[in-house]
Amino acid sequence: MRAELRRIVAVEAQRRRSGRLPRVVHSLGTGESFPVLPRDDGFVDVASGIEVRAEEGRILLPQGAVAFALDGDVGFAGYDPETRERFTGRGAAGASVTVYDERGDFFQYAMLDWEEA
């Protein structure tokens, strides 16, 4: 799964679960921090320049849509048609989100500096 898509998925999961958008996403694996710029109809992942919008069941990116759905109280799942990879995740109601790829690798992100979505 592409690194920028993992961040975008984590931010969107957080936004959908909590109604709040982080202004900074911090990768707990690499120690890197990535700014998020709020927009009226979504957000921008500043590091990649990707503008993100959402609608029911999908995350909309300039290059296409990624399937995305909340699952239970803390889970989510989706599919990236560009790489043909499925992903799952947990969290998104508190301060962190974990994204899992098909191989079982996981990526943890802390969500910082909130704004109401």
mmCIF file of C-alpha atoms in Angstrom, residues 11-111:
data_model
loop_
_atom_site.group_PDB
_atom_site.id
_atom_site.type_symbol
_atom_site.label_atom_id
_atom_site.label_comp_id
_atom_site.label_asym_id
_atom_site.label_seq_id
_atom_site.Cartn_x
_atom_site.Cartn_y
_atom_site.Cartn_z
ATOM 1 C CA VAL A 11 -6.939 10.823 8.385
ATOM 2 C CA GLU A 12 -10.249 9.972 6.702
ATOM 3 C CA ALA A 13 -10.974 7.216 9.227
ATOM 4 C CA GLN A 14 -10.343 9.701 12.030
ATOM 5 C CA ARG A 15 -12.548 12.336 10.403
ATOM 6 C CA ARG A 16 -15.430 9.917 9.873
ATOM 7 C CA ARG A 17 -15.247 8.403 13.370
ATOM 8 C CA SER A 18 -14.711 11.522 15.433
ATOM 9 C CA GLY A 19 -15.931 14.396 13.264
ATOM 10 C CA ARG A 20 -12.544 16.040 13.778
ATOM 11 C CA LEU A 21 -9.722 16.502 11.299
ATOM 12 C CA PRO A 22 -6.096 16.361 12.486
ATOM 13 C CA ARG A 23 -3.819 19.110 11.193
ATOM 14 C CA VAL A 24 -0.768 16.885 11.697
ATOM 15 C CA VAL A 25 -0.344 13.126 11.223
ATOM 16 C CA HIS A 26 2.677 11.621 12.966
ATOM 17 C CA SER A 27 3.991 8.234 11.823
ATOM 18 C CA LEU A 28 4.882 6.244 14.920
ATOM 19 C CA GLY A 29 7.014 3.913 12.778
ATOM 20 C CA THR A 30 9.236 6.444 11.020
ATOM 21 C CA GLY A 31 8.958 9.401 13.375
ATOM 22 C CA GLU A 32 7.937 11.677 10.499
ATOM 23 C CA SER A 33 5.169 14.255 10.783
ATOM 24 C CA PHE A 34 2.928 15.265 7.895
ATOM 25 C CA PRO A 35 0.710 18.366 7.756
ATOM 26 C CA VAL A 36 -2.943 18.156 6.731
ATOM 27 C CA LEU A 37 -4.679 21.202 5.264
ATOM 28 C CA PRO A 38 -8.458 21.346 5.828
ATOM 29 C CA ARG A 39 -10.735 22.202 2.901
ATOM 30 C CA ASP A 40 -14.484 22.840 2.892
ATOM 31 C CA ASP A 41 -15.106 19.573 1.067
ATOM 32 C CA GLY A 42 -12.174 17.504 2.378
ATOM 33 C CA PHE A 43 -8.467 17.985 3.013
ATOM 34 C CA VAL A 44 -5.036 18.066 1.400
ATOM 35 C CA ASP A 45 -2.188 15.725 2.338
ATOM 36 C CA VAL A 46 0.444 18.466 2.085
ATOM 37 C CA ALA A 47 3.460 16.144 1.723
ATOM 38 C CA SER A 48 2.054 14.514 -1.433
ATOM 39 C CA GLY A 49 -0.122 17.417 -2.586
ATOM 40 C CA ILE A 50 -3.075 15.047 -2.947
ATOM 41 C CA GLU A 51 -6.479 16.678 -2.542
ATOM 42 C CA VAL A 52 -8.965 14.377 -0.849
ATOM 43 C CA ARG A 53 -12.750 14.375 -0.802
ATOM 44 C CA ALA A 54 -15.073 11.727 0.560
ATOM 45 C CA GLU A 55 -18.461 10.299 -0.140
ATOM 46 C CA GLU A 56 -20.333 7.296 1.194
ATOM 47 C CA GLY A 57 -18.217 4.185 0.661
ATOM 48 C CA ARG A 58 -15.317 5.944 -1.069
ATOM 49 C CA ILE A 59 -12.348 8.230 -0.638
ATOM 50 C CA LEU A 60 -12.059 10.400 -3.738
ATOM 51 C CA LEU A 61 -8.566 11.207 -5.022
ATOM 52 C CA PRO A 62 -7.592 13.017 -8.245
ATOM 53 C CA GLN A 63 -6.410 9.707 -9.743
ATOM 54 C CA GLY A 64 -9.550 7.758 -8.770
ATOM 55 C CA ALA A 65 -11.638 6.444 -5.901
ATOM 56 C CA VAL A 66 -10.579 4.134 -3.092
ATOM 57 C CA ALA A 67 -13.267 1.925 -1.543
ATOM 58 C CA PHE A 68 -13.624 2.700 2.171
ATOM 59 C CA ALA A 69 -16.126 1.677 4.842
ATOM 60 C CA LEU A 70 -16.339 1.827 8.598
ATOM 61 C CA ASP A 71 -16.654 -1.573 10.277
ATOM 62 C CA GLY A 72 -18.069 -1.963 13.776
ATOM 63 C CA ASP A 73 -17.107 0.385 16.580
ATOM 64 C CA VAL A 74 -13.438 0.888 15.746
ATOM 65 C CA GLY A 75 -12.672 -0.887 12.479
ATOM 66 C CA PHE A 76 -12.548 0.111 8.834
ATOM 67 C CA ALA A 77 -11.683 -1.601 5.575
ATOM 68 C CA GLY A 78 -11.125 -0.754 1.944
ATOM 69 C CA TYR A 79 -9.566 -1.475 -1.406
ATOM 70 C CA ASP A 80 -7.109 0.509 -3.531
ATOM 71 C CA PRO A 81 -7.885 -0.224 -7.209
ATOM 72 C CA GLU A 82 -4.579 1.314 -8.342
ATOM 73 C CA THR A 83 -2.442 -1.243 -6.485
ATOM 74 C CA ARG A 84 -5.211 -3.871 -6.169
ATOM 75 C CA GLU A 85 -4.583 -4.089 -2.439
ATOM 76 C CA ARG A 86 -7.070 -4.486 0.367
ATOM 77 C CA PHE A 87 -6.501 -2.824 3.721
ATOM 78 C CA THR A 88 -8.074 -2.821 7.147
ATOM 79 C CA GLY A 89 -7.613 -0.696 10.214
ATOM 80 C CA ARG A 90 -8.548 0.061 13.778
ATOM 81 C CA GLY A 91 -8.811 3.093 15.953
ATOM 82 C CA ALA A 92 -9.857 6.486 14.757
ATOM 83 C CA ALA A 93 -11.961 7.511 17.721
ATOM 84 C CA GLY A 94 -9.065 8.482 19.951
ATOM 85 C CA ALA A 95 -5.624 9.828 19.222
ATOM 86 C CA SER A 96 -4.224 7.112 16.949
ATOM 87 C CA VAL A 97 -5.097 4.986 13.922
ATOM 88 C CA THR A 98 -3.512 1.718 12.773
ATOM 89 C CA VAL A 99 -3.658 0.642 9.112
ATOM 90 C CA TYR A 100 -2.975 -2.990 8.126
ATOM 91 C CA ASP A 101 -2.005 -4.098 4.624
ATOM 92 C CA GLU A 102 -2.689 -7.484 3.003
ATOM 93 C CA ARG A 103 0.647 -8.903 4.164
ATOM 94 C CA GLY A 104 -0.181 -8.186 7.790
ATOM 95 C CA ASP A 105 2.209 -5.249 8.086
ATOM 96 C CA PHE A 106 0.847 -2.413 10.187
ATOM 97 C CA PHE A 107 1.374 1.339 10.252
ATOM 98 C CA GLN A 108 0.462 3.469 13.259
ATOM 99 C CA TYR A 109 -0.325 7.163 13.135
ATOM 100 C CA ALA A 110 -0.894 9.678 15.909
ATOM 101 C CA MET A 111 -3.395 12.409 15.132
#
